[in-house]
Short mmCIF file of C-alpha atoms in Angstrom, two decimals:
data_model
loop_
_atom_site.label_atom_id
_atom_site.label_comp_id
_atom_site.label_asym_id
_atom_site.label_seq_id
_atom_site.Cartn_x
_atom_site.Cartn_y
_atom_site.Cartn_z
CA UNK P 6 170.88 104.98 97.29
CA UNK P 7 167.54 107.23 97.57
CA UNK P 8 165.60 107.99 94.50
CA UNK P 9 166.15 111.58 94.10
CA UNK P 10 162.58 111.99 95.09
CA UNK P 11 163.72 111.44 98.56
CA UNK P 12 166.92 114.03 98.34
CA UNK P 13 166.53 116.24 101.07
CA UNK P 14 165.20 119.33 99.98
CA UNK P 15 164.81 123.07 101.89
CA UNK P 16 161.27 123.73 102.31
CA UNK P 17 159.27 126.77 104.17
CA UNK P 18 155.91 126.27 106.41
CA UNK P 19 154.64 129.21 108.11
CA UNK P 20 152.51 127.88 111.00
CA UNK P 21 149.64 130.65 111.86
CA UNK P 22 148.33 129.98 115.59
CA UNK P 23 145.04 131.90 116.00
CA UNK P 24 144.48 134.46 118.37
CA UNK P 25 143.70 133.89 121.74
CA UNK P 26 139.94 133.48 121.46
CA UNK P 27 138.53 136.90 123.12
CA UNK P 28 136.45 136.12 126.17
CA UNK P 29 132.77 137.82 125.37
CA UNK P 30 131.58 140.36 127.21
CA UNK P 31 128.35 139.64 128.54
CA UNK P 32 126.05 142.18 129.10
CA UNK P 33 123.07 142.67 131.03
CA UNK P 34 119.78 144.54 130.80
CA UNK P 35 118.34 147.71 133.06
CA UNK P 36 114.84 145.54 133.86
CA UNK P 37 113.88 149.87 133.45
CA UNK P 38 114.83 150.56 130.74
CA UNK P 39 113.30 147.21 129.36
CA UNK P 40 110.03 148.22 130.49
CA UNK P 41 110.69 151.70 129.30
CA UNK P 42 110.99 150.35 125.97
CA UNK P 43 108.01 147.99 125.72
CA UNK P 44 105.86 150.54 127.04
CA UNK P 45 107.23 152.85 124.55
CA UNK P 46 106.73 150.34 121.24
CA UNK P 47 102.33 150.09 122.80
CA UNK P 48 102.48 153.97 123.49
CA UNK P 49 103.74 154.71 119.60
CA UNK P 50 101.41 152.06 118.12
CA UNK P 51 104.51 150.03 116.72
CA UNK P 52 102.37 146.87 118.80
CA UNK P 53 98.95 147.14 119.40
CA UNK P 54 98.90 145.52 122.89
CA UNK P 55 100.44 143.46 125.15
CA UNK P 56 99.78 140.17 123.53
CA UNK P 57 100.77 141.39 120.66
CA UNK P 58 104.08 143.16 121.99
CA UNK P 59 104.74 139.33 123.47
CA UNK P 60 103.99 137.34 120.18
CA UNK P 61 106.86 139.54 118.46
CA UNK P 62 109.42 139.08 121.44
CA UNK P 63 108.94 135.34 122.02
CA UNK P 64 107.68 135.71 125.26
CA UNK P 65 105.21 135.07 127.46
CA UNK P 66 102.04 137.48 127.85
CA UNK P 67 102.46 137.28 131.82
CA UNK P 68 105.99 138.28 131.52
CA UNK P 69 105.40 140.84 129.58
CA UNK P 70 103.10 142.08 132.30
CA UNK P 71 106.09 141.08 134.88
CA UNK P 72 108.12 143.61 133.07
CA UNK P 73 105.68 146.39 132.60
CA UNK P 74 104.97 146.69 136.11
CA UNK P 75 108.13 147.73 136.93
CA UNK P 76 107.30 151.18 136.50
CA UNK P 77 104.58 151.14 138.89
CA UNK P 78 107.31 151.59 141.16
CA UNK P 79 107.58 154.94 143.25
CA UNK P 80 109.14 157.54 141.02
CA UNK P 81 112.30 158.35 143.18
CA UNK P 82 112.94 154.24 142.98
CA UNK P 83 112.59 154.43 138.79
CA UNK P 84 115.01 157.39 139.16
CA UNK P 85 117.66 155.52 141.38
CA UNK P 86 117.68 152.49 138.82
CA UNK P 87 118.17 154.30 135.76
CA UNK P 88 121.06 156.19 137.29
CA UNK P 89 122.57 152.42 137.20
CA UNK P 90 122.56 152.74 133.29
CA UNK P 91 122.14 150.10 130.28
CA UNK P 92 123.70 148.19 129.45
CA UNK P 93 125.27 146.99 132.46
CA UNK P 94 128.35 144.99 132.63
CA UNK P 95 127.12 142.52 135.76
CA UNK P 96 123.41 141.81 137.12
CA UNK P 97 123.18 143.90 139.78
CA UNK P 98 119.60 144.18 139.38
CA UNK P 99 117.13 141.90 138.44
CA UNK P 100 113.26 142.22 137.43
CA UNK P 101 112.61 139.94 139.79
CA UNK P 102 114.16 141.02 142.72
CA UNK P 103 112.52 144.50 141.94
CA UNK P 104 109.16 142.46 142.28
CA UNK P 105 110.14 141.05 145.44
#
């Protein structure tokens, strides 16, 4: 005979499955409206310059510059990108293809 220890006994477990783990969205940046911005933090004074702009982001000096140029492009071709939007859900533009 079983100790009583060992009588069976009714006992309740709820098992809790997470979620399905939800896939991230990945999103993707208007190389315009990047520049547009960095141009925008000089032009208020929020960064003195360009070195100084790329110290804060973690970047590169040159890219900086890489980025900035981007709106020497005609007008009409600035216009055309930022009808894209930002942020955009795929990289259907890139900074350097607009380079290219």
């Amino acid at each position: 005979k079983l100790p009583e220890l060992y009588h069976r006994q009714n006992f309740e477990h709820i098992f809790v499955f997470p979620d399905k783990p939800q896939k991230k969205i990945r999103t993707y940046r208007n190389p315009i409206f990047l520049a547009k911005e960095y141009q925008q933090m000089i032009d208020s004074g929020e960064v003195k310059n360009q070195a100084e702009l790329a110290r804060k982001l973690g970047i590169s000096r040159a890219r900086v510059t890489q980025i900035l140029n981007l709106l020497k492009l005609y007008p009409s071709t600035i216009i055309e990108l930022e009808n894209i939007g930002d942020p955009m859900d795929r990289k259907m533009i890139t900074e350097r293809k607009l380079r290219n």
